[in-house]
GROMACS .gro file of C-alpha atoms in nm:
model
  503
    1MET     CA    1  -0.060  -1.400  -2.113
    2PHE     CA    2  -0.395  -1.217  -2.094
    3ASP     CA    3  -0.342  -0.893  -2.299
    4GLN     CA    4  -0.627  -0.669  -2.168
    5SER     CA    5  -0.539  -0.385  -2.422
    6ARG     CA    6  -0.605  -0.642  -2.726
    7ALA     CA    7  -0.873  -0.818  -2.569
    8GLN     CA    8  -1.080  -0.492  -2.530
    9ARG     CA    9  -0.974  -0.270  -2.807
   10GLY     CA   10  -1.194  -0.001  -2.942
   11ALA     CA   11  -1.284   0.346  -2.855
   12PRO     CA   12  -1.659   0.415  -2.755
   13GLN     CA   13  -1.908   0.308  -3.018
   14GLY     CA   14  -1.633   0.129  -3.203
   15ALA     CA   15  -1.488   0.447  -3.336
   16THR     CA   16  -1.096   0.414  -3.293
   17ARG     CA   17  -0.933   0.746  -3.336
   18ARG     CA   18  -0.588   0.847  -3.367
   19LEU     CA   19  -0.410   1.035  -3.093
   20ARG     CA   20  -0.365   1.411  -3.132
   21ALA     CA   21  -0.141   1.617  -2.930
   22GLU     CA   22  -0.434   1.806  -2.805
   23ASP     CA   23  -0.591   1.479  -2.650
   24CYS     CA   24  -0.282   1.454  -2.424
   25ILE     CA   25  -0.305   1.605  -2.082
   26ILE     CA   26  -0.017   1.811  -1.953
   27VAL     CA   27   0.069   1.803  -1.578
   28ASP     CA   28   0.028   2.121  -1.377
   29ASN     CA   29   0.329   2.054  -1.153
   30ARG     CA   30   0.200   2.292  -0.869
   31GLU     CA   31  -0.133   2.072  -0.873
   32LEU     CA   32   0.073   1.768  -0.876
   33ARG     CA   33   0.266   1.868  -0.568
   34LYS     CA   34  -0.051   1.949  -0.380
   35ALA     CA   35  -0.190   1.611  -0.471
   36GLN     CA   36   0.135   1.446  -0.372
   37VAL     CA   37   0.143   1.597  -0.035
   38GLY     CA   38  -0.222   1.551   0.043
   39ALA     CA   39  -0.223   1.178  -0.049
   40GLY     CA   40   0.114   1.121   0.096
   41VAL     CA   41   0.050   1.248   0.435
   42GLY     CA   42  -0.261   1.043   0.492
   43ASN     CA   43  -0.057   0.742   0.386
   44PHE     CA   44   0.227   0.843   0.629
   45ILE     CA   45  -0.022   0.859   0.918
   46GLU     CA   46  -0.193   0.537   0.828
   47TRP     CA   47   0.130   0.348   0.855
   48TYR     CA   48   0.231   0.553   1.168
   49ASP     CA   49  -0.099   0.397   1.332
   50ILE     CA   50  -0.020   0.066   1.232
   51GLY     CA   51   0.332   0.086   1.327
   52ILE     CA   52   0.288   0.187   1.687
   53TYR     CA   53   0.060  -0.112   1.753
   54GLY     CA   54   0.333  -0.343   1.602
   55TYR     CA   55   0.609  -0.206   1.822
   56LEU     CA   56   0.393  -0.203   2.118
   57ALA     CA   57   0.277  -0.552   2.077
   58VAL     CA   58   0.467  -0.685   2.385
   59THR     CA   59   0.360  -0.398   2.596
   60MET     CA   60  -0.014  -0.431   2.468
   61THR     CA   61  -0.008  -0.774   2.567
   62SER     CA   62   0.063  -0.696   2.929
   63VAL     CA   63  -0.193  -0.408   2.927
   64PHE     CA   64  -0.497  -0.586   2.751
   65THR     CA   65  -0.429  -0.961   2.849
   66GLU     CA   66  -0.319  -0.920   3.198
   67GLY     CA   67  -0.361  -1.246   3.381
   68MET     CA   68  -0.356  -1.444   3.080
   69ASP     CA   69  -0.077  -1.692   2.993
   70GLU     CA   70   0.215  -1.479   2.842
   71ARG     CA   71   0.243  -1.669   2.506
   72MET     CA   72  -0.121  -1.705   2.462
   73GLY     CA   73  -0.159  -1.318   2.534
   74LEU     CA   74   0.077  -1.246   2.273
   75LEU     CA   75  -0.127  -1.438   2.016
   76VAL     CA   76  -0.441  -1.259   2.128
   77THR     CA   77  -0.256  -0.921   2.063
   78LEU     CA   78  -0.131  -1.021   1.747
   79LEU     CA   79  -0.488  -1.127   1.644
   80GLY     CA   80  -0.592  -0.767   1.717
   81PHE     CA   81  -0.348  -0.670   1.428
   82ALA     CA   82  -0.479  -0.948   1.208
   83VAL     CA   83  -0.845  -0.873   1.272
   84SER     CA   84  -0.817  -0.546   1.124
   85PHE     CA   85  -0.728  -0.702   0.792
   86VAL     CA   86  -1.031  -0.923   0.817
   87VAL     CA   87  -1.252  -0.609   0.720
   88ARG     CA   88  -1.001  -0.450   0.470
   89PRO     CA   89  -1.162  -0.620   0.171
   90LEU     CA   90  -1.480  -0.490   0.285
   91GLY     CA   91  -1.355  -0.143   0.308
   92GLY     CA   92  -1.197  -0.192  -0.057
   93MET     CA   93  -1.527  -0.332  -0.185
   94ILE     CA   94  -1.731  -0.059  -0.057
   95LEU     CA   95  -1.500   0.233  -0.072
   96GLY     CA   96  -1.317   0.153  -0.391
   97PRO     CA   97  -1.641   0.159  -0.611
   98LEU     CA   98  -1.768   0.447  -0.426
   99GLY     CA   99  -1.446   0.634  -0.532
  100ASP     CA  100  -1.520   0.535  -0.886
  101LYS     CA  101  -1.874   0.683  -0.851
  102ILE     CA  102  -1.816   1.006  -0.640
  103GLY     CA  103  -1.460   1.072  -0.689
  104ARG     CA  104  -1.115   0.994  -0.534
  105ARG     CA  105  -1.073   1.292  -0.331
  106LYS     CA  106  -1.402   1.249  -0.109
  107VAL     CA  107  -1.335   0.900  -0.016
  108LEU     CA  108  -0.980   0.985   0.084
  109PHE     CA  109  -1.114   1.245   0.318
  110PHE     CA  110  -1.339   0.996   0.488
  111THR     CA  111  -1.082   0.728   0.527
  112MET     CA  112  -0.818   0.976   0.688
  113ALA     CA  113  -1.089   1.106   0.936
  114LEU     CA  114  -1.197   0.754   1.041
  115MET     CA  115  -0.849   0.640   1.093
  116ALA     CA  116  -0.740   0.911   1.321
  117ALA     CA  117  -1.055   0.869   1.524
  118ALA     CA  118  -1.015   0.502   1.567
  119THR     CA  119  -0.624   0.527   1.647
  120THR     CA  120  -0.691   0.814   1.914
  121THR     CA  121  -0.982   0.612   2.079
  122ILE     CA  122  -0.752   0.306   2.135
  123GLY     CA  123  -0.532   0.537   2.342
  124LEU     CA  124  -0.827   0.612   2.565
  125LEU     CA  125  -0.924   0.242   2.647
  126PRO     CA  126  -0.897   0.111   2.992
  127SER     CA  127  -0.664  -0.169   3.079
  128ALA     CA  128  -0.744  -0.541   3.148
  129GLY     CA  129  -0.652  -0.465   3.484
  130GLN     CA  130  -0.896  -0.197   3.530
  131VAL     CA  131  -1.219  -0.363   3.380
  132GLY     CA  132  -1.108  -0.713   3.276
  133LEU     CA  133  -1.049  -0.912   2.966
  134TRP     CA  134  -1.360  -0.798   2.793
  135VAL     CA  135  -1.163  -0.479   2.701
  136ILE     CA  136  -1.030  -0.675   2.392
  137ILE     CA  137  -1.369  -0.647   2.231
  138PRO     CA  138  -1.357  -0.279   2.196
  139LEU     CA  139  -0.990  -0.286   2.113
  140TYR     CA  140  -1.086  -0.519   1.817
  141LEU     CA  141  -1.377  -0.325   1.718
  142LEU     CA  142  -1.141  -0.041   1.683
  143LYS     CA  143  -0.885  -0.232   1.492
  144MET     CA  144  -1.163  -0.319   1.257
  145LEU     CA  145  -1.244   0.043   1.194
  146GLN     CA  146  -0.883   0.108   1.125
  147GLY     CA  147  -0.891  -0.183   0.876
  148PHE     CA  148  -1.215  -0.065   0.710
  149SER     CA  149  -1.059   0.278   0.665
  150THR     CA  150  -0.722   0.141   0.550
  151GLY     CA  151  -0.917  -0.071   0.274
  152GLY     CA  152  -0.999   0.263   0.084
  153GLU     CA  153  -0.700   0.447   0.186
  154TYR     CA  154  -0.392   0.301   0.006
  155SER     CA  155  -0.575   0.177  -0.310
  156GLY     CA  156  -0.739   0.535  -0.317
  157ALA     CA  157  -0.418   0.729  -0.283
  158ALA     CA  158  -0.230   0.504  -0.507
  159THR     CA  159  -0.515   0.548  -0.773
  160TYR     CA  160  -0.516   0.907  -0.737
  161ILE     CA  161  -0.136   0.980  -0.767
  162ALA     CA  162  -0.102   0.737  -1.061
  163GLU     CA  163  -0.362   0.937  -1.248
  164PHE     CA  164  -0.207   1.248  -1.165
  165SER     CA  165   0.138   1.146  -1.269
  166PRO     CA  166   0.308   1.178  -1.608
  167ASP     CA  167   0.329   0.833  -1.774
  168ARG     CA  168   0.706   0.831  -1.814
  169ASN     CA  169   0.758   0.878  -1.433
  170ARG     CA  170   0.457   0.734  -1.282
  171GLY     CA  171   0.653   0.460  -1.089
  172PHE     CA  172   0.856   0.723  -0.921
  173MET     CA  173   0.556   0.923  -0.813
  174THR     CA  174   0.353   0.668  -0.674
  175ALA     CA  175   0.664   0.501  -0.490
  176LEU     CA  176   0.669   0.813  -0.280
  177LEU     CA  177   0.360   0.684  -0.122
  178ASN     CA  178   0.541   0.383   0.004
  179SER     CA  179   0.832   0.599   0.105
  180GLY     CA  180   0.606   0.782   0.317
  181SER     CA  181   0.446   0.463   0.452
  182MET     CA  182   0.787   0.360   0.577
  183LEU     CA  183   0.883   0.696   0.702
  184GLY     CA  184   0.549   0.672   0.891
  185PHE     CA  185   0.644   0.323   1.040
  186ALA     CA  186   0.984   0.460   1.124
  187VAL     CA  187   0.840   0.755   1.306
  188GLY     CA  188   0.601   0.522   1.486
  189ALA     CA  189   0.905   0.310   1.602
  190GLY     CA  190   1.085   0.630   1.689
  191VAL     CA  191   0.780   0.752   1.901
  192VAL     CA  192   0.763   0.431   2.070
  193ALA     CA  193   1.150   0.422   2.154
  194ALA     CA  194   1.129   0.777   2.263
  195THR     CA  195   0.837   0.722   2.473
  196THR     CA  196   0.980   0.428   2.613
  197ALA     CA  197   1.294   0.586   2.702
  198LEU     CA  198   1.143   0.897   2.876
  199THR     CA  199   0.869   0.735   3.071
  200THR     CA  200   1.091   0.456   3.202
  201SER     CA  201   1.364   0.703   3.304
  202ALA     CA  202   1.107   0.932   3.475
  203TRP     CA  203   0.875   0.683   3.632
  204GLY     CA  204   1.037   0.334   3.634
  205ALA     CA  205   1.038   0.003   3.433
  206GLN     CA  206   0.651  -0.017   3.459
  207ALA     CA  207   0.600   0.318   3.316
  208MET     CA  208   0.484   0.214   2.967
  209HIS     CA  209   0.248  -0.033   3.118
  210ASP     CA  210   0.101   0.202   3.351
  211GLY     CA  211   0.014   0.451   3.082
  212GLY     CA  212   0.302   0.559   2.874
  213TRP     CA  213   0.189   0.322   2.586
  214ARG     CA  214  -0.116   0.569   2.536
  215LEU     CA  215   0.098   0.862   2.415
  216PRO     CA  216   0.187   0.745   2.068
  217PHE     CA  217  -0.183   0.659   2.006
  218LEU     CA  218  -0.301   0.991   2.126
  219LEU     CA  219  -0.051   1.178   1.897
  220ALA     CA  220  -0.262   1.052   1.594
  221LEU     CA  221  -0.516   1.309   1.686
  222PRO     CA  222  -0.309   1.614   1.596
  223LEU     CA  223  -0.150   1.433   1.306
  224GLY     CA  224  -0.502   1.341   1.192
  225ILE     CA  225  -0.634   1.690   1.187
  226LEU     CA  226  -0.326   1.814   0.996
  227ALA     CA  227  -0.399   1.533   0.721
  228ILE     CA  228  -0.747   1.625   0.711
  229SER     CA  229  -0.674   2.000   0.667
  230LEU     CA  230  -0.442   1.918   0.387
  231ARG     CA  231  -0.680   1.658   0.208
  232SER     CA  232  -0.947   1.937   0.203
  233ARG     CA  233  -0.726   2.135  -0.028
  234ILE     CA  234  -0.650   1.872  -0.289
  235PRO     CA  235  -0.818   1.884  -0.641
  236GLU     CA  236  -0.987   1.568  -0.799
  237SER     CA  237  -0.813   1.340  -1.027
  238PRO     CA  238  -0.832   1.470  -1.381
  239ALA     CA  239  -0.846   1.132  -1.535
  240PHE     CA  240  -1.151   1.064  -1.310
  241GLU     CA  241  -1.327   1.397  -1.428
  242VAL     CA  242  -1.242   1.304  -1.798
  243ALA     CA  243  -1.392   0.955  -1.770
  244HIS     CA  244  -1.672   1.019  -1.519
  245ASP     CA  245  -1.929   1.130  -1.770
  246LYS     CA  246  -1.865   0.857  -2.025
  247THR     CA  247  -1.900   0.554  -1.784
  248THR     CA  248  -2.273   0.512  -1.782
  249ASN     CA  249  -2.344   0.425  -2.154
  250PRO     CA  250  -2.385   0.049  -2.174
  251ASP     CA  251  -2.305   0.037  -2.541
  252VAL     CA  252  -1.951   0.148  -2.517
  253ASN     CA  253  -1.653  -0.088  -2.477
  254PRO     CA  254  -1.644  -0.250  -2.098
  255LEU     CA  255  -1.295  -0.076  -2.080
  256PHE     CA  256  -1.460   0.248  -2.033
  257VAL     CA  257  -1.764   0.152  -1.803
  258ARG     CA  258  -1.766   0.201  -1.418
  259HIS     CA  259  -1.836  -0.160  -1.322
  260ASN     CA  260  -1.993  -0.276  -0.998
  261LEU     CA  261  -1.822  -0.582  -0.802
  262PRO     CA  262  -1.973  -0.853  -0.990
  263ASN     CA  263  -1.847  -0.713  -1.332
  264ILE     CA  264  -1.517  -0.611  -1.177
  265LEU     CA  265  -1.470  -0.996  -1.095
  266ARG     CA  266  -1.622  -1.090  -1.438
  267PHE     CA  267  -1.404  -0.856  -1.667
  268TYR     CA  268  -1.068  -0.837  -1.463
  269TRP     CA  269  -1.015  -1.172  -1.308
  270PRO     CA  270  -0.688  -1.245  -1.484
  271GLN     CA  271  -0.553  -0.901  -1.352
  272ILE     CA  272  -0.689  -0.954  -1.021
  273LEU     CA  273  -0.525  -1.308  -0.973
  274ILE     CA  274  -0.196  -1.157  -1.108
  275GLY     CA  275  -0.227  -0.873  -0.865
  276ILE     CA  276  -0.319  -1.102  -0.571
  277ALA     CA  277   0.002  -1.305  -0.616
  278LEU     CA  278   0.238  -0.995  -0.631
  279ILE     CA  279   0.059  -0.845  -0.345
  280ALA     CA  280   0.092  -1.176  -0.140
  281ALA     CA  281   0.462  -1.159  -0.188
  282ASP     CA  282   0.488  -0.788  -0.121
  283GLY     CA  283   0.268  -0.792   0.180
  284THR     CA  284   0.417  -1.088   0.362
  285SER     CA  285   0.756  -0.965   0.296
  286SER     CA  286   0.689  -0.603   0.392
  287TYR     CA  287   0.472  -0.703   0.729
  288MET     CA  288   0.747  -0.955   0.828
  289LEU     CA  289   0.995  -0.638   0.829
  290THR     CA  290   0.753  -0.382   0.991
  291SER     CA  291   0.522  -0.557   1.200
  292TYR     CA  292   0.656  -0.912   1.304
  293MET     CA  293   1.034  -0.890   1.321
  294PRO     CA  294   1.033  -0.663   1.651
  295THR     CA  295   0.831  -0.913   1.832
  296TYR     CA  296   1.025  -1.229   1.672
  297ILE     CA  297   1.373  -1.060   1.782
  298GLU     CA  298   1.218  -0.953   2.130
  299THR     CA  299   1.074  -1.291   2.215
  300GLU     CA  300   1.292  -1.542   2.009
  301VAL     CA  301   1.624  -1.386   2.031
  302GLY     CA  302   1.579  -1.192   2.363
  303SER     CA  303   1.701  -0.832   2.216
  304PRO     CA  304   1.591  -0.534   2.417
  305ALA     CA  305   1.288  -0.358   2.281
  306VAL     CA  306   1.476  -0.026   2.253
  307HIS     CA  307   1.756  -0.191   2.030
  308THR     CA  308   1.499  -0.350   1.804
  309ALA     CA  309   1.301  -0.018   1.775
  310VAL     CA  310   1.612   0.199   1.684
  311ALA     CA  311   1.732  -0.081   1.448
  312ALA     CA  312   1.404  -0.059   1.272
  313VAL     CA  313   1.396   0.329   1.248
  314VAL     CA  314   1.758   0.309   1.079
  315VAL     CA  315   1.646   0.034   0.837
  316LEU     CA  316   1.320   0.175   0.754
  317VAL     CA  317   1.444   0.520   0.684
  318LEU     CA  318   1.714   0.353   0.429
  319GLN     CA  319   1.416   0.171   0.272
  320ALA     CA  320   1.225   0.478   0.253
  321VAL     CA  321   1.526   0.627   0.053
  322LEU     CA  322   1.565   0.318  -0.173
  323ILE     CA  323   1.205   0.272  -0.272
  324PRO     CA  324   1.183   0.559  -0.511
  325LEU     CA  325   1.528   0.506  -0.639
  326VAL     CA  326   1.427   0.137  -0.738
  327ALA     CA  327   1.098   0.292  -0.874
  328ARG     CA  328   1.268   0.540  -1.127
  329TRP     CA  329   1.480   0.256  -1.233
  330SER     CA  330   1.169   0.047  -1.314
  331ASP     CA  331   1.039   0.343  -1.513
  332ARG     CA  332   1.344   0.298  -1.724
  333ILE     CA  333   1.396  -0.081  -1.746
  334GLY     CA  334   1.043  -0.197  -1.679
  335ARG     CA  335   0.837  -0.327  -1.389
  336ARG     CA  336   0.886  -0.711  -1.472
  337PRO     CA  337   1.273  -0.725  -1.429
  338ILE     CA  338   1.224  -0.523  -1.065
  339TYR     CA  339   0.979  -0.777  -0.972
  340THR     CA  340   1.212  -1.068  -1.078
  341MET     CA  341   1.506  -0.926  -0.861
  342ALA     CA  342   1.258  -0.891  -0.571
  343THR     CA  343   1.145  -1.251  -0.580
  344ILE     CA  344   1.468  -1.397  -0.611
  345GLY     CA  345   1.599  -1.174  -0.352
  346ASN     CA  346   1.367  -1.323  -0.098
  347LEU     CA  347   1.454  -1.657  -0.201
  348VAL     CA  348   1.807  -1.611  -0.158
  349LEU     CA  349   1.833  -1.368   0.139
  350LEU     CA  350   1.576  -1.464   0.383
  351ILE     CA  351   1.758  -1.771   0.552
  352PRO     CA  352   2.080  -1.608   0.603
  353ALA     CA  353   1.893  -1.302   0.741
  354PHE     CA  354   1.705  -1.547   1.000
  355ALA     CA  355   2.050  -1.703   1.088
  356LEU     CA  356   2.211  -1.356   1.151
  357MET     CA  357   1.896  -1.266   1.402
  358HIS     CA  358   2.005  -1.555   1.615
  359VAL     CA  359   2.372  -1.443   1.647
  360GLY     CA  360   2.243  -1.215   1.912
  361THR     CA  361   2.489  -0.932   1.857
  362LEU     CA  362   2.379  -0.574   1.770
  363TRP     CA  363   2.563  -0.591   1.443
  364SER     CA  364   2.395  -0.917   1.340
  365LEU     CA  365   2.048  -0.736   1.427
  366TYR     CA  366   2.099  -0.454   1.185
  367LEU     CA  367   2.252  -0.671   0.896
  368ALA     CA  368   1.945  -0.905   0.928
  369MET     CA  369   1.702  -0.661   0.915
  370PHE     CA  370   1.886  -0.502   0.611
  371LEU     CA  371   1.893  -0.826   0.419
  372VAL     CA  372   1.502  -0.850   0.483
  373MET     CA  373   1.455  -0.480   0.392
  374VAL     CA  374   1.612  -0.500   0.033
  375PRO     CA  375   1.365  -0.723  -0.141
  376SER     CA  376   1.083  -0.574   0.043
  377ALA     CA  377   1.188  -0.219  -0.092
  378PHE     CA  378   1.187  -0.362  -0.446
  379PHE     CA  379   0.848  -0.495  -0.417
  380LEU     CA  380   0.693  -0.182  -0.255
  381ALA     CA  381   0.867   0.054  -0.510
  382LEU     CA  382   0.615  -0.096  -0.763
  383THR     CA  383   0.299  -0.159  -0.575
  384GLY     CA  384   0.123   0.181  -0.644
  385ALA     CA  385   0.214   0.199  -1.003
  386VAL     CA  386   0.144  -0.171  -1.104
  387MET     CA  387  -0.172  -0.192  -0.929
  388SER     CA  388  -0.300   0.116  -1.099
  389GLU     CA  389  -0.161  -0.009  -1.438
  390LEU     CA  390  -0.357  -0.348  -1.433
  391PHE     CA  391  -0.688  -0.181  -1.440
  392PRO     CA  392  -0.874   0.077  -1.650
  393THR     CA  393  -0.976   0.445  -1.520
  394ALA     CA  394  -1.352   0.396  -1.505
  395SER     CA  395  -1.336   0.100  -1.239
  396ARG     CA  396  -0.948   0.142  -1.115
  397TYR     CA  397  -1.036   0.243  -0.767
  398GLY     CA  398  -1.277  -0.043  -0.730
  399CYS     CA  399  -1.050  -0.304  -0.890
  400VAL     CA  400  -0.729  -0.201  -0.699
  401GLY     CA  401  -0.946  -0.185  -0.368
  402VAL     CA  402  -1.056  -0.554  -0.432
  403THR     CA  403  -0.724  -0.676  -0.547
  404HIS     CA  404  -0.481  -0.522  -0.292
  405ASN     CA  405  -0.717  -0.545   0.016
  406LEU     CA  406  -0.815  -0.923  -0.050
  407SER     CA  407  -0.430  -1.013  -0.083
  408ILE     CA  408  -0.296  -0.793   0.183
  409SER     CA  409  -0.562  -0.904   0.434
  410ILE     CA  410  -0.564  -1.269   0.357
  411PHE     CA  411  -0.164  -1.307   0.332
  412GLY     CA  412   0.011  -0.973   0.453
  413GLY     CA  413  -0.171  -0.864   0.746
  414THR     CA  414  -0.195  -1.207   0.888
  415THR     CA  415   0.189  -1.271   0.854
  416PRO     CA  416   0.257  -1.185   1.226
  417LEU     CA  417  -0.008  -1.403   1.379
  418VAL     CA  418   0.079  -1.688   1.110
  419SER     CA  419   0.449  -1.647   1.161
  420GLN     CA  420   0.418  -1.691   1.548
  421ILE     CA  421   0.178  -1.975   1.525
  422LEU     CA  422   0.428  -2.156   1.285
  423VAL     CA  423   0.711  -2.101   1.531
  424GLU     CA  424   0.504  -2.233   1.800
  425VAL     CA  425   0.377  -2.533   1.624
  426THR     CA  426   0.670  -2.639   1.438
  427GLY     CA  427   0.946  -2.523   1.679
  428ASN     CA  428   1.147  -2.411   1.389
  429PRO     CA  429   1.283  -2.072   1.397
  430TYR     CA  430   1.314  -2.042   1.036
  431ALA     CA  431   0.949  -2.134   0.959
  432PRO     CA  432   0.855  -1.762   0.899
  433ALA     CA  433   1.131  -1.741   0.643
  434PHE     CA  434   1.005  -2.027   0.450
  435TYR     CA  435   0.640  -1.886   0.462
  436ILE     CA  436   0.767  -1.549   0.295
  437MET     CA  437   0.962  -1.747   0.041
  438PHE     CA  438   0.678  -1.961  -0.084
  439PHE     CA  439   0.478  -1.652  -0.176
  440SER     CA  440   0.775  -1.516  -0.356
  441ALA     CA  441   0.793  -1.821  -0.568
  442VAL     CA  442   0.414  -1.776  -0.639
  443ALA     CA  443   0.495  -1.422  -0.737
  444LEU     CA  444   0.793  -1.520  -0.980
  445PHE     CA  445   0.535  -1.718  -1.176
  446ALA     CA  446   0.279  -1.414  -1.176
  447VAL     CA  447   0.549  -1.189  -1.311
  448PHE     CA  448   0.570  -1.387  -1.631
  449LYS     CA  449   0.196  -1.374  -1.678
  450MET     CA  450   0.178  -0.981  -1.643
  451ARG     CA  451   0.211  -0.734  -1.921
  452GLU     CA  452   0.480  -0.468  -1.903
  453SER     CA  453   0.326  -0.149  -1.816
  454ALA     CA  454   0.607   0.094  -1.750
  455ALA     CA  455   0.585   0.449  -1.934
  456HIS     CA  456   0.244   0.322  -2.096
  457PRO     CA  457  -0.057   0.542  -2.069
  458LEU     CA  458  -0.305   0.416  -1.793
  459LEU     CA  459  -0.575   0.164  -1.940
  460GLY     CA  460  -0.884   0.392  -2.027
  461SER     CA  461  -0.698   0.720  -2.017
  462VAL     CA  462  -0.510   0.945  -2.253
  463PRO     CA  463  -0.135   1.005  -2.207
  464VAL     CA  464  -0.042   1.221  -1.939
  465VAL     CA  465   0.290   1.422  -2.033
  466SER     CA  466   0.509   1.688  -1.863
  467SER     CA  467   0.511   1.941  -2.171
  468ARG     CA  468   0.343   2.033  -2.494
  469GLN     CA  469   0.650   1.923  -2.684
  470GLU     CA  470   0.634   1.566  -2.527
  471ALA     CA  471   0.258   1.566  -2.655
  472VAL     CA  472   0.337   1.669  -3.003
  473GLU     CA  473   0.626   1.399  -3.013
  474LEU     CA  474   0.374   1.124  -2.900
  475ALA     CA  475   0.138   1.211  -3.157
  476ALA     CA  476   0.381   1.242  -3.436
  477GLY     CA  477   0.524   0.912  -3.333
  478GLN     CA  478   0.225   0.694  -3.235
  479ASP     CA  479   0.244   0.451  -3.533
  480SER     CA  480   0.596   0.314  -3.422
  481ASN     CA  481   0.546   0.370  -3.049
  482GLU     CA  482   0.467   0.017  -2.906
  483ARG     CA  483   0.360   0.187  -2.561
  484LEU     CA  484   0.063   0.368  -2.732
  485ASP     CA  485  -0.261   0.193  -2.816
  486THR     CA  486  -0.542   0.407  -2.894
  487GLY     CA  487  -0.791   0.142  -2.843
  488THR     CA  488  -0.749   0.182  -2.466
  489MET     CA  489  -0.787   0.567  -2.462
  490LEU     CA  490  -1.089   0.775  -2.393
  491LEU     CA  491  -1.015   1.027  -2.650
  492THR     CA  492  -1.261   1.297  -2.564
  493PRO     CA  493  -1.208   1.670  -2.442
  494ALA     CA  494  -1.142   1.754  -2.095
  495PRO     CA  495  -1.415   1.900  -1.905
  496SER     CA  496  -1.405   2.266  -1.774
  497GLY     CA  497  -1.225   2.340  -1.472
  498THR     CA  498  -0.993   2.055  -1.482
  499THR     CA  499  -0.671   2.067  -1.264
  500LEU     CA  500  -0.449   1.952  -1.557
  501GLU     CA  501  -0.456   2.132  -1.899
  502ARG     CA  502  -0.491   1.988  -2.246
  503ALA     CA  503  -0.178   2.012  -2.484
   0.00000   0.00000   0.00000
């Protein structure tokens, strides 16, 4: 196993110091709450935007591919979902290092504005019946803008919250982002279900095709304005501020240097490979539940869209509740045991879940989605924390942006498209389950290669604590505390005006 904390030990200029209580950062709970809300609301809206496209996929097919073969049109629509992920790595590669250079806060403000604008504009596009099939081109371009924005959104929000959170409950704090994601997806599904019910009851069965589909997209405008307003008030990450002025000296340990993309790949490729494997399992499992199962159940099982959307709302709300509970558990027992449970859960539960879908009853629909949801929740509980814990503060945003977006784009975002192709080519309705299970098996191997990071200080940062007493106890017990390694800490005074205070 690659152990970065040992391979890159040593404080700047080789002067390893002992941790003092005054080196620790004490969380200002008011600022932490402000940061949590500001980062979380953007993540919520991002997944609302992604969710409404997934739950409107069948309707969007009739709107944007009118006149095309229905099954081919569905693939074209799902390609629109996948194409947004083609540019996500580009967003991560550009916005991540930029966030390491100018700050997490400024980049997160930009990503939210871009996402809201692109989603709203989709709701204003004409249909294929009005202007022809060429309308698919601007649809794809807007999905690409969404993807570019998302490339900096989640990696930035996870980095930001991880750096703000006390070490001993960082898993719980960062997991709230994915709870917000699931709630955003649930709200997206709920809005689609409500819009469908209201418009069809008022204007008939064709109401969604005739324009009702626009309403969920246009709602992104007021939601985006709210998120931008909240993000304009959040403070900068204190860990970034402490490290920012110490990352330009080429003589210091690479751990404390702000790296460009080539050096990120050079210094951190082992962690990047581990992260890619974990996110591949996480992403395929999550996007199966949130973005492909509604389409699969409608087209392969024949369940009404409203039933599918309502079931998704219920299951995703349950997942949103389960995610922080699992994350708090991981703060206590470690990240690796939770990942092990997640991977084994997919290997054991997915085939029974797909069998239940084909029973065709309402109870089997709910139970099947629940079985897919549980392992996905275990993965999502750890994503933000583990991605941030793999990499050091000076280059964290860039590293997470590259790792998370490469994997989620290649494997996660393509899950709906690849799954539908597998069903079409093989004729096997269980093919999507085997696809997810493969990546879970790979992730299980990666778990044994990763270092345990629960309750450890972030690499390249000093400990973040909840009270002065905790700081004093850490300093006093550092010789016997296996979670502390001063060689990975930038032991320098905090800058004036920081939003956290030294012990």
